XYZ file of C-alpha atoms in Angstrom:
735
model
C 0.000 0.000 0.000
C 1.078 3.580 -0.379
C 0.133 6.913 1.109
C -1.021 9.879 -0.909
C 0.621 13.216 -0.124
C 1.119 16.502 -1.948
C 3.072 19.593 -1.056
C 1.372 21.432 1.761
C -0.501 18.372 3.014
C 0.226 16.803 6.404
C 3.114 14.402 5.942
C 2.449 10.867 7.143
C 5.254 9.313 9.111
C 6.007 6.550 6.638
C 3.759 4.051 4.958
C 0.807 3.013 7.120
C -1.193 -0.144 7.238
C -4.967 0.235 7.557
C -4.720 -0.130 11.308
C -1.962 2.297 11.964
C -2.987 5.930 12.340
C -4.708 7.553 15.308
C -7.410 10.132 15.001
C -9.324 12.439 17.257
C -12.797 11.042 17.820
C -15.827 13.252 17.485
C -19.544 12.697 17.804
C -22.307 12.611 15.300
C -21.841 10.218 12.427
C -23.641 7.270 13.953
C -27.183 7.469 12.625
C -30.046 5.138 11.716
C -29.554 3.112 8.593
C -30.763 4.060 5.161
C -33.722 1.736 5.505
C -34.838 3.211 8.774
C -34.482 6.720 7.439
C -36.319 5.797 4.278
C -39.238 4.824 6.459
C -38.915 7.809 8.768
C -38.993 11.263 7.189
C -39.341 14.100 9.644
C -43.047 14.904 9.452
C -42.856 18.660 9.114
C -39.646 19.117 7.177
C -39.769 19.560 3.391
C -36.307 18.011 3.127
C -37.194 15.074 5.307
C -36.366 12.521 2.672
C -32.704 13.313 2.085
C -31.811 10.154 3.935
C -34.490 7.984 2.397
C -31.942 5.745 0.850
C -31.551 2.111 0.269
C -28.978 0.478 2.135
C -28.746 -2.837 3.573
C -31.414 0.318 3.263
C -29.081 -2.204 4.866
C -33.008 -2.051 6.351
C -31.400 -2.691 8.818
C -29.455 -0.960 11.493
C -29.675 0.593 14.965
C -26.460 1.323 16.626
C -24.580 0.772 13.415
C -25.341 3.703 11.158
C -25.250 1.869 7.883
C -25.227 -1.849 8.449
C -28.028 -3.587 10.233
C -27.203 -3.936 13.895
C -29.609 -6.800 14.243
C -29.926 -6.864 17.981
C -33.002 -5.990 19.985
C -34.445 -2.742 18.630
C -32.472 0.291 19.679
C -33.855 3.593 20.970
C -34.978 6.231 18.537
C -32.441 8.345 16.738
C -34.561 10.466 14.413
C -35.406 14.038 15.345
C -39.005 14.611 14.417
C -40.865 17.669 15.595
C -43.090 16.765 18.513
C -46.693 17.876 18.665
C -47.370 20.434 21.375
C -47.713 18.838 24.768
C -45.644 15.769 23.956
C -43.163 14.652 26.586
C -40.613 11.913 26.212
C -41.596 8.574 27.626
C -39.182 6.907 29.982
C -36.612 4.547 28.589
C -36.342 6.013 25.097
C -38.402 5.260 22.027
C -38.117 2.924 19.130
C -37.211 4.281 15.729
C -40.198 5.144 13.620
C -41.433 2.825 10.960
C -44.403 2.443 8.707
C -46.175 0.308 11.231
C -49.491 -1.243 10.452
C -52.295 0.197 12.457
C -53.358 -1.738 15.518
C -56.753 -3.394 15.561
C -59.574 -1.444 17.096
C -60.066 -2.070 20.804
C -62.884 -4.256 21.997
C -62.570 -6.945 19.344
C -63.366 -10.432 20.691
C -60.377 -12.501 21.738
C -60.327 -16.099 20.604
C -59.934 -18.914 23.122
C -56.998 -20.280 21.116
C -55.209 -16.937 21.206
C -55.845 -16.544 24.922
C -54.456 -19.991 25.619
C -51.495 -19.379 23.357
C -50.647 -16.113 25.079
C -50.853 -17.810 28.456
C -48.552 -20.555 27.186
C -45.985 -17.968 26.129
C -45.799 -16.637 29.658
C -45.988 -20.008 31.363
C -43.188 -21.655 29.404
C -40.788 -18.777 29.863
C -41.563 -18.403 33.563
C -40.984 -22.118 34.136
C -44.550 -22.802 35.206
C -45.036 -25.190 32.298
C -42.739 -27.480 30.395
C -41.768 -26.794 26.844
C -42.989 -30.255 25.886
C -46.523 -29.406 26.910
C -46.417 -26.326 24.742
C -45.917 -28.505 21.698
C -49.374 -29.954 22.234
C -51.024 -26.589 21.554
C -51.256 -24.732 18.260
C -48.237 -22.577 17.549
C -50.201 -19.980 15.660
C -53.543 -19.494 13.962
C -54.010 -21.937 11.121
C -53.358 -20.441 7.710
C -53.724 -21.553 4.155
C -50.522 -22.569 2.456
C -49.092 -20.144 -0.039
C -49.931 -20.985 -3.648
C -47.264 -22.708 -5.653
C -47.141 -19.757 -8.009
C -49.142 -16.606 -8.643
C -52.188 -16.827 -10.848
C -51.129 -13.744 -12.741
C -47.870 -11.918 -13.356
C -46.448 -10.356 -10.232
C -45.931 -6.633 -10.279
C -42.947 -4.821 -8.794
C -43.367 -3.028 -5.509
C -45.279 0.144 -6.350
C -43.805 3.518 -5.637
C -45.397 5.344 -2.747
C -48.537 7.151 -3.761
C -48.159 10.771 -4.733
C -51.225 11.829 -2.807
C -53.642 10.669 -0.140
C -56.180 7.930 -0.809
C -59.063 10.069 0.467
C -60.807 13.117 -0.911
C -60.635 16.722 0.186
C -63.434 16.293 2.736
C -61.722 13.324 4.361
C -58.412 15.160 4.382
C -60.083 18.114 6.085
C -61.358 15.725 8.769
C -57.826 14.449 9.346
C -56.540 18.012 9.703
C -59.276 18.713 12.232
C -58.303 15.724 14.379
C -54.615 16.604 14.129
C -55.330 20.174 15.199
C -57.366 18.955 18.168
C -54.414 16.847 19.265
C -51.856 19.589 18.700
C -50.119 17.789 15.842
C -48.753 19.687 12.811
C -51.047 19.987 9.818
C -48.250 18.692 7.590
C -48.991 15.201 8.933
C -52.419 15.148 7.255
C -51.330 13.603 3.961
C -49.022 10.975 5.541
C -51.809 10.028 7.973
C -54.286 9.673 5.121
C -51.827 7.542 3.147
C -51.149 5.294 6.148
C -54.706 4.885 7.481
C -56.897 5.263 4.391
C -60.428 6.565 3.988
C -61.412 6.321 7.644
C -58.241 7.997 8.897
C -59.991 10.703 10.910
C -62.314 8.249 12.668
C -59.452 5.830 13.306
C -57.381 8.536 14.971
C -60.263 9.662 17.165
C -60.867 6.121 18.374
C -57.194 5.221 18.716
C -54.821 8.211 18.728
C -51.792 5.915 18.906
C -52.453 4.930 15.312
C -50.505 8.098 14.600
C -47.483 5.806 15.027
C -48.353 4.301 11.641
C -46.922 7.479 10.096
C -43.184 7.344 9.373
C -41.276 9.820 11.502
C -43.702 9.979 14.436
C -42.157 8.860 17.709
C -43.894 7.246 20.679
C -43.610 10.302 22.918
C -45.219 12.388 20.191
C -48.087 9.927 19.855
C -48.440 9.971 23.644
C -48.788 13.753 23.643
C -51.298 13.587 20.814
C -53.353 10.973 22.682
C -53.347 13.004 25.896
C -54.568 16.062 24.021
C -57.458 14.073 22.519
C -58.372 11.744 25.376
C -57.287 13.617 28.468
C -56.525 11.588 31.622
C -57.827 8.451 29.942
C -54.654 8.310 27.827
C -52.432 6.529 30.303
C -49.273 4.519 29.611
C -51.130 1.273 30.248
C -53.829 1.885 27.659
C -54.366 -1.318 25.674
C -54.403 0.613 22.425
C -51.010 2.142 23.202
C -49.546 -1.236 24.092
C -50.747 -2.834 20.838
C -49.476 0.034 18.714
C -46.072 -0.055 20.395
C -45.830 -3.828 20.011
C -46.351 -3.474 16.283
C -43.913 -0.586 16.205
C -41.148 -2.581 17.900
C -41.612 -5.434 15.423
C -41.664 -3.050 12.467
C -38.427 -1.530 13.733
C -36.989 -5.006 14.093
C -37.954 -5.716 10.459
C -36.063 -2.603 9.403
C -33.081 -4.005 11.244
C -33.385 -7.287 9.353
C -35.228 -9.511 11.830
C -38.285 -11.436 10.710
C -39.187 -12.284 14.325
C -38.046 -11.356 17.833
C -37.585 -13.589 20.816
C -40.236 -12.942 23.444
C -37.791 -11.638 26.095
C -36.350 -9.097 23.650
C -39.809 -7.882 22.703
C -40.878 -7.598 26.336
C -37.705 -5.665 27.174
C -38.311 -3.258 24.301
C -41.869 -2.620 25.495
C -40.609 -2.022 29.043
C -38.193 0.601 27.701
C -41.187 2.295 26.120
C -42.868 2.580 29.537
C -45.487 -0.114 28.885
C -46.450 -1.039 32.503
C -47.222 -4.709 31.827
C -45.349 -6.031 28.756
C -46.764 -9.529 29.289
C -50.318 -8.204 29.145
C -49.431 -6.166 26.062
C -48.142 -9.262 24.267
C -51.196 -11.253 25.296
C -53.463 -8.575 23.857
C -51.487 -8.329 20.627
C -51.497 -12.108 20.171
C -55.208 -12.401 20.976
C -56.081 -9.710 18.444
C -53.989 -11.385 15.760
C -51.712 -8.344 15.528
C -48.713 -10.527 16.359
C -48.071 -14.173 15.526
C -46.217 -16.494 17.891
C -44.024 -19.462 16.987
C -41.921 -22.005 18.815
C -38.554 -23.218 17.641
C -36.401 -25.960 19.093
C -33.133 -24.716 20.579
C -30.123 -26.548 19.218
C -27.798 -27.932 21.914
C -24.647 -25.890 22.354
C -21.152 -27.270 21.703
C -20.512 -30.191 24.017
C -24.085 -30.279 25.297
C -25.732 -33.713 25.255
C -28.558 -34.202 22.797
C -32.023 -35.040 24.222
C -32.302 -38.764 24.897
C -35.624 -40.503 24.495
C -39.099 -39.285 23.696
C -39.866 -38.204 27.251
C -36.947 -35.795 27.619
C -37.960 -32.169 27.354
C -36.943 -30.340 24.194
C -35.880 -26.751 24.924
C -37.648 -24.178 22.785
C -37.524 -20.485 22.221
C -40.661 -18.474 21.584
C -40.624 -16.081 18.658
C -43.068 -13.312 17.801
C -43.444 -11.525 14.502
C -45.638 -9.599 12.123
C -47.876 -11.421 9.702
C -46.193 -10.054 6.577
C -42.688 -11.182 7.567
C -43.820 -14.534 8.950
C -45.939 -15.408 5.951
C -43.232 -14.342 3.506
C -40.681 -16.525 5.268
C -43.025 -19.516 5.335
C -43.995 -19.004 1.707
C -40.315 -18.840 0.766
C -39.530 -22.033 2.666
C -42.494 -23.790 1.055
C -41.434 -22.598 -2.391
C -37.814 -23.678 -2.016
C -38.938 -27.068 -0.706
C -41.249 -27.358 -3.711
C -38.383 -26.702 -6.135
C -36.271 -29.334 -4.386
C -39.004 -31.971 -4.279
C -40.412 -31.464 -7.788
C -37.067 -31.503 -9.567
C -36.428 -34.421 -11.887
C -33.332 -34.681 -14.036
C -34.238 -34.305 -17.673
C -32.733 -35.904 -20.763
C -30.206 -33.060 -21.175
C -26.573 -34.122 -21.355
C -24.675 -31.800 -19.010
C -21.302 -33.534 -18.804
C -19.889 -32.195 -22.100
C -20.894 -28.662 -21.012
C -19.200 -29.187 -17.646
C -16.075 -30.536 -19.316
C -15.955 -27.446 -21.530
C -16.428 -25.019 -18.625
C -13.875 -22.200 -18.316
C -12.795 -23.183 -14.787
C -13.020 -26.126 -12.376
C -15.441 -24.172 -10.173
C -17.685 -23.435 -13.155
C -17.677 -27.141 -14.019
C -18.612 -28.021 -10.439
C -21.507 -25.540 -10.528
C -22.798 -26.920 -13.843
C -22.743 -30.486 -12.503
C -24.530 -29.406 -9.301
C -27.270 -27.613 -11.235
C -27.678 -30.627 -13.491
C -28.636 -32.794 -10.550
C -30.630 -30.531 -8.199
C -33.506 -28.076 -8.236
C -31.817 -25.729 -5.756
C -28.095 -24.916 -5.559
C -26.113 -22.294 -3.660
C -22.915 -20.837 -5.079
C -20.493 -18.726 -3.053
C -17.685 -16.605 -4.407
C -16.262 -13.143 -4.943
C -16.260 -10.820 -7.924
C -14.224 -13.105 -10.187
C -16.615 -15.975 -9.470
C -19.418 -14.186 -11.344
C -18.124 -15.884 -14.482
C -19.272 -19.250 -13.089
C -23.064 -18.664 -13.039
C -22.594 -16.957 -16.413
C -21.025 -20.197 -17.683
C -23.904 -22.191 -16.198
C -26.503 -20.065 -17.986
C -24.593 -20.414 -21.249
C -24.385 -24.187 -20.786
C -28.117 -24.457 -20.082
C -28.939 -22.441 -23.173
C -26.685 -24.674 -25.279
C -28.878 -27.576 -24.141
C -32.019 -25.820 -25.329
C -33.187 -24.753 -21.871
C -34.730 -21.393 -21.065
C -32.045 -19.919 -18.788
C -31.466 -16.435 -17.379
C -29.266 -14.767 -14.813
C -30.787 -12.030 -12.648
C -28.927 -9.284 -10.790
C -30.053 -6.367 -8.646
C -28.550 -3.326 -10.369
C -27.717 -2.017 -13.806
C -24.071 -2.107 -12.813
C -24.551 -5.766 -11.946
C -25.729 -6.331 -15.509
C -22.647 -4.557 -16.819
C -20.328 -6.729 -14.760
C -22.145 -9.921 -15.676
C -21.922 -8.985 -19.355
C -18.177 -8.615 -18.871
C -18.188 -12.064 -17.254
C -19.871 -13.608 -20.289
C -23.645 -13.081 -20.086
C -24.887 -10.015 -21.994
C -28.556 -11.033 -21.580
C -28.801 -10.716 -17.798
C -31.906 -9.129 -16.300
C -32.631 -7.367 -13.020
C -34.740 -9.028 -10.348
C -37.193 -6.118 -10.388
C -37.454 -6.199 -14.179
C -37.931 -9.967 -14.211
C -40.773 -9.854 -11.684
C -42.524 -6.951 -13.393
C -42.286 -8.516 -16.849
C -40.310 -5.578 -18.212
C -37.267 -7.827 -18.716
C -36.680 -11.481 -19.394
C -38.883 -14.219 -20.822
C -42.247 -13.138 -19.422
C -44.835 -15.554 -17.981
C -46.408 -18.742 -19.217
C -50.133 -19.473 -19.339
C -50.099 -20.478 -15.653
C -48.524 -17.205 -14.562
C -45.109 -18.721 -13.832
C -41.921 -17.279 -15.264
C -41.120 -19.029 -18.545
C -37.830 -20.411 -17.250
C -36.079 -23.731 -16.829
C -32.979 -22.331 -15.081
C -32.643 -19.125 -13.055
C -29.374 -17.962 -11.489
C -29.769 -15.070 -9.040
C -26.500 -13.243 -8.429
C -25.738 -11.050 -5.405
C -28.192 -13.314 -3.561
C -27.312 -11.901 -0.100
C -29.258 -8.802 -1.151
C -32.535 -10.769 -1.342
C -34.931 -10.037 1.519
C -37.601 -12.581 2.410
C -40.471 -10.739 0.734
C -38.684 -10.310 -2.614
C -37.311 -13.841 -2.449
C -40.765 -15.270 -1.714
C -42.266 -13.416 -4.680
C -39.465 -14.678 -6.912
C -39.708 -18.323 -5.826
C -43.515 -18.311 -6.025
C -43.088 -17.220 -9.644
C -41.077 -20.323 -10.592
C -42.804 -23.403 -11.952
C -42.349 -26.849 -10.458
C -39.066 -28.394 -11.551
C -37.301 -25.118 -12.313
C -33.631 -25.084 -11.378
C -32.764 -22.160 -9.060
C -29.179 -21.152 -8.302
C -28.571 -18.592 -5.558
C -25.124 -17.114 -6.069
C -23.385 -14.515 -3.973
C -20.564 -13.400 -1.764
C -21.388 -14.503 1.790
C -19.111 -11.864 3.330
C -21.014 -8.787 2.119
C -23.657 -6.872 4.036
C -27.014 -8.594 4.202
C -30.264 -7.466 2.613
C -31.906 -4.116 3.149
C -35.196 -5.760 4.088
C -35.961 -8.417 6.699
C -34.293 -11.789 6.597
C -30.938 -13.272 5.629
C -32.117 -15.511 2.833
C -28.823 -16.586 1.302
C -27.115 -17.255 4.639
C -30.094 -19.236 5.931
C -30.347 -21.398 2.811
C -26.622 -22.181 2.994
C -26.827 -22.917 6.734
C -29.850 -25.207 6.301
C -27.794 -27.614 4.147
C -30.793 -28.779 2.176
C -29.174 -28.486 -1.264
C -25.771 -28.719 -2.977
C -23.442 -25.859 -2.030
C -20.661 -24.931 -4.442
C -17.838 -22.752 -3.095
C -15.803 -21.108 -5.829
C -12.051 -21.523 -5.854
C -11.559 -18.604 -8.240
C -9.735 -15.801 -6.377
C -10.229 -12.093 -6.968
C -7.120 -10.696 -8.582
C -5.028 -7.604 -7.965
C -4.124 -5.724 -4.781
C -7.722 -4.732 -4.075
C -8.900 -8.306 -4.546
C -6.135 -9.600 -2.273
C -6.985 -7.053 0.437
C -10.732 -7.745 0.304
C -10.292 -11.527 0.235
C -8.212 -11.329 3.403
C -10.835 -9.188 5.120
C -13.430 -11.823 4.286
C -11.596 -14.359 6.468
C -10.785 -11.861 9.222
C -7.279 -10.831 8.155
C -6.177 -7.283 7.320
C -3.154 -7.617 5.065
C -0.877 -5.122 3.353
C -0.861 -6.149 -0.313
C 1.828 -4.962 -2.644
C 0.437 -2.065 -4.677
C 3.094 -0.941 -7.159
C 0.550 1.029 -9.179
C -0.983 2.716 -6.124
C -3.993 0.423 -6.386
C -4.475 0.731 -2.602
C -3.602 3.965 -0.812
C -3.973 4.758 2.900
C -4.482 8.426 3.772
C -4.153 8.960 7.538
C -6.145 11.799 9.086
C -6.385 13.237 12.586
C -9.991 14.441 12.728
C -13.220 14.528 10.675
C -12.484 17.980 9.281
C -9.231 16.750 7.811
C -11.046 13.642 6.554
C -13.432 15.803 4.514
C -10.560 17.924 3.177
C -8.502 14.925 2.096
C -11.524 13.182 0.562
C -12.312 16.170 -1.652
C -8.651 16.406 -2.621
C -8.526 12.731 -3.565
C -11.698 12.797 -5.681
C -11.084 16.117 -7.417
C -7.318 16.011 -7.885
C -5.153 13.116 -6.671
C -7.027 10.155 -8.174
C -7.614 11.781 -11.610
C -3.974 12.910 -11.712
C -2.222 9.815 -10.398
C -4.612 7.001 -11.331
C -6.392 8.427 -14.364
C -9.916 7.916 -13.006
C -12.064 11.055 -13.367
C -14.098 12.382 -10.460
C -17.381 11.210 -11.975
C -16.150 7.596 -11.800
C -14.975 7.764 -8.200
C -17.377 6.927 -5.396
C -17.019 8.062 -1.788
C -18.314 5.651 0.890
C -18.705 6.498 4.580
C -20.398 4.756 7.532
C -23.223 7.203 8.248
C -25.255 10.132 6.984
C -24.731 12.552 9.869
C -21.766 13.970 11.688
C -18.833 16.046 10.454
C -17.694 13.364 7.980
C -21.015 11.738 7.096
C -22.621 11.733 3.668
C -24.279 15.120 4.207
C -21.037 16.906 5.044
C -19.060 15.113 2.339
C -21.685 15.742 -0.337
C -21.822 19.441 0.533
C -18.041 19.728 0.249
C -17.870 17.688 -2.958
C -20.673 19.660 -4.594
C -18.942 22.936 -3.754
C -15.747 21.687 -5.407
C -17.112 19.665 -8.330
C -20.447 21.262 -9.276
C -21.096 24.498 -7.381
C -24.522 26.011 -7.778
C -27.491 27.473 -5.926
C -29.505 24.250 -5.915
C -32.353 25.953 -7.703
C -34.239 22.725 -8.386
C -35.181 21.643 -4.886
C -31.551 21.785 -3.768
C -30.156 20.260 -6.962
C -28.447 21.623 -10.064
C -27.833 20.041 -13.468
C -24.705 17.932 -13.227
C -25.196 16.953 -9.582
C -24.522 13.316 -8.776
C -27.466 11.843 -6.906
C -28.629 8.672 -5.174
C -32.209 7.945 -6.236
C -34.254 5.476 -4.181
C -37.485 4.562 -6.022
C -38.336 1.956 -3.365
C -36.805 0.889 -0.061
C -33.767 -1.271 -0.691
C -33.077 0.038 -4.219
C -30.559 2.818 -4.811
C -29.896 4.008 -8.348
C -26.839 6.226 -8.926
C -27.713 9.059 -11.266
C -27.019 12.565 -12.492
C -29.383 15.522 -12.588
C -30.026 16.590 -16.173
C -32.687 19.221 -15.541
C -36.046 20.036 -14.056
C -39.558 20.197 -15.497
C -42.903 21.325 -14.183
C -43.657 17.719 -13.253
C -40.404 17.041 -11.401
C -36.659 16.423 -11.495
C -35.105 14.753 -14.542
C -32.297 12.250 -13.891
C -30.005 10.095 -15.983
C -29.672 6.746 -14.182
C -27.295 4.437 -16.009
C -28.312 5.793 -19.402
C -32.050 5.734 -18.674
C -33.991 8.977 -18.342
C -36.024 9.093 -15.116
C -38.533 11.769 -14.093
C -38.983 11.982 -10.327
C -42.313 13.660 -9.462
C -41.692 16.913 -7.627
C -43.605 15.754 -4.548
C -41.282 12.718 -4.353
C -37.952 14.489 -4.813
C -37.329 15.316 -1.144
C -38.179 11.768 -0.125
C -36.273 9.803 -2.745
C -33.360 11.880 -4.077
C -30.241 13.079 -2.330
C -26.760 14.022 -3.439
C -24.692 10.981 -4.295
C -20.993 11.788 -4.483
C -20.858 10.164 -1.054
C -23.056 7.215 -0.040
C -23.077 4.532 2.639
C -21.873 0.984 2.115
C -25.462 -0.244 2.188
C -26.321 2.105 -0.644
C -23.208 1.126 -2.571
C -23.772 -2.637 -2.243
C -24.320 -4.275 -5.606
C -22.404 -1.618 -7.540
C -18.700 -1.128 -8.261
C -16.798 1.894 -9.508
C -13.354 2.260 -11.118
C -12.205 4.046 -7.941
C -13.584 4.236 -4.427
C -12.669 6.414 -1.463
C -13.705 4.865 1.857
C -13.855 7.416 4.673
C -13.402 6.114 8.223
C -13.722 9.073 10.639
C -12.847 8.563 14.272
C -16.427 8.802 15.456
C -17.326 5.749 13.327
C -14.904 3.398 15.082
C -17.524 1.686 17.233
C -19.860 1.061 14.292
C -17.480 -0.878 12.039
C -17.977 -4.555 11.311
C -16.084 -6.958 9.091
C -19.002 -7.155 6.644
C -19.226 -3.346 6.398
C -15.508 -3.012 5.706
C -15.556 -5.910 3.238
C -18.475 -4.385 1.345
C -17.076 -0.845 1.303
C -13.553 -1.819 0.239
C -14.931 -4.206 -2.372
C -16.695 -1.416 -4.282
C -13.386 -0.468 -5.954
C -12.440 -2.042 -9.285
C -9.052 -0.418 -9.985
C -8.193 1.850 -7.085
C -9.061 2.104 -3.386
C -8.181 5.031 -1.139
C -8.864 4.665 2.591
C -9.158 7.952 4.493
C -8.197 6.403 7.788
C -8.917 7.947 11.176
C -10.075 5.033 13.335
C -6.692 3.827 14.606
C -6.816 0.179 15.732
C -10.595 -0.056 15.369
C -10.131 -1.102 11.734
C -8.019 -4.253 12.256
C -10.028 -5.046 15.383
C -13.328 -4.911 13.460
C -11.904 -7.083 10.676
C -10.618 -9.688 13.118
C -13.291 -9.655 15.807
C -16.591 -8.090 14.658
C -18.363 -10.236 12.042
C -21.836 -9.586 10.680
C -24.399 -9.012 13.407
C -26.976 -11.712 13.815
C -30.567 -11.483 12.679
C -33.408 -13.454 14.203
C -35.076 -15.417 11.418
C -36.937 -18.687 10.919
C -36.035 -19.689 7.361
C -33.231 -22.077 8.290
C -35.419 -24.003 10.737
C -38.343 -24.038 8.302
C -36.175 -25.464 5.524
C -34.706 -28.102 7.809
C -38.208 -29.090 8.927
C -39.239 -29.525 5.282
C -36.174 -31.666 4.695
C -36.763 -34.053 7.607
C -37.906 -37.499 6.522
C -41.537 -38.271 7.245
C -42.104 -40.381 10.325
């Protein structure tokens, strides 16, 4: 590695390794993830959406500003304007999310739900054995998901441009908001969240205000007190139900599909719910929350249960219907592909023998003999699923590879498959083979690359769209950040061991590839970089980090490496703070494209990050503005963003987070590690950020030993999911 220094710049004391330079820590860069912020615009700020970005939109996050922290939900971090009279509730508040509204109070509680709720408490308190719990229903009975949709699936729609109710209904919402002291600017979001009966719903249950992104619990409490008076106490059943949903929605943003009951109870206690057990019982009885049991695997060295009479330890999991049903539908669909696969008359061995590498040959042979295959590898390994698709086509099969971004298509074309499609385009019918008469995708073989980016809802939609007997290959780099939405699909499928798993032996080349490959196994090396492919730029504080970043992008990298500024991407851990994306984008705009921001803060030529839907970030450039909105060029495609959606979905994009950058690579990348980000770094974040560089990587390094420590000791944070157990249950032989 080498350091980058010009006359007048602080002189580093010799060549540094990534772990070698101290910095002065400061506060501020640790913020909610892109996904959380996408779901949480500040209600009364016209620029509330500048953080509405996709990330492992990493969905996911809490204490870690960009990656999903995946622990119990963390206290709120957003700063929304509180309605008059609101006071913070004790113990903090959960980050806002688009929570579903709680059921109206007074609905009858079923005997099954009552018994189930009692069982939850009894098992965990030790009053009942886990074995006895297995004799009761684990959740309300539900119909199995259909094998495939009856009609073509549509992509996730963009948020509506206006409320779903008329002017009279909107006036009623404003009246209720005014009575509760809430800002009038919440009227449209409330109408969008609660629908035609929004005003009546708020009067009956003021805590349904929490269904609006950006509204915090203490704000909803103040609103409820203004409407209900002394009746609006912390133990109100309506409040408890709304907060239970809110905690689970927050957990979904952090990547969990379910939470363990103790974690959910603890989160409710932090929100000043007097009786968390009663709150859970109410939520379960109303069907707001589903409850599941899962056997606990014995730890290392622990004896396995002996005999039928020995108690099987279980953990109780609670989740929202949408996440639970998506995960079950996905498990059912993957099991269906495995069980309905039959090897056809195709002759795969000549194609395998002609494969460009031994790993490609292994993948072709695995796909020839199984309906579901996982394939793990780095950037160079993308050529292997491309070879598989080519081999399948040579046998007359309908085969496609699907990626998540336009840049992914570019890289797959370079790897040998110019006909790749995007997952969103495939599902919508805009790309790929279309659907057959049964509504299934007209495919015999589908290889999904960058599979760690699949969340359970997208994955379920994709698998439901495949006909019986279709071969599905999930290919990806297991070391990158997980999906923006809930779940860890690729990791769970690999861990379940229900299908062949091919691990590529094709290494990524060059100094950047060597550095990133080492990080993936927990080692921070110092690769030889004779062409300045990897440069470490030590800094003392965030202010210097911003200065050096601008210098690198605007001058040093174009001059020394030959990569222009427009092909260099800056990546930093968080949005806020003195070296977050906001500060870096402001400094980079001033240097690279100064202007008054006359189009809603943007000027022609500005680089932007456009997020049409949570979890999807499209790099683009502003080309102009029209009466209808802002015109962008995103990868050669002209996109018009409606003016009412600009603040929510577009922000400057010279600097992004690693979650936003996942799935895309640039000729050069500058990764900024300010001192105040030290505690947020994980191996998967570093691996993802450093791996965005194709030719050159500069590391603006101010975290001292936190970098090698994170690489060696801080792997990806866990998510609580059920897919692995569901797949293993499907794979157990029938008794």
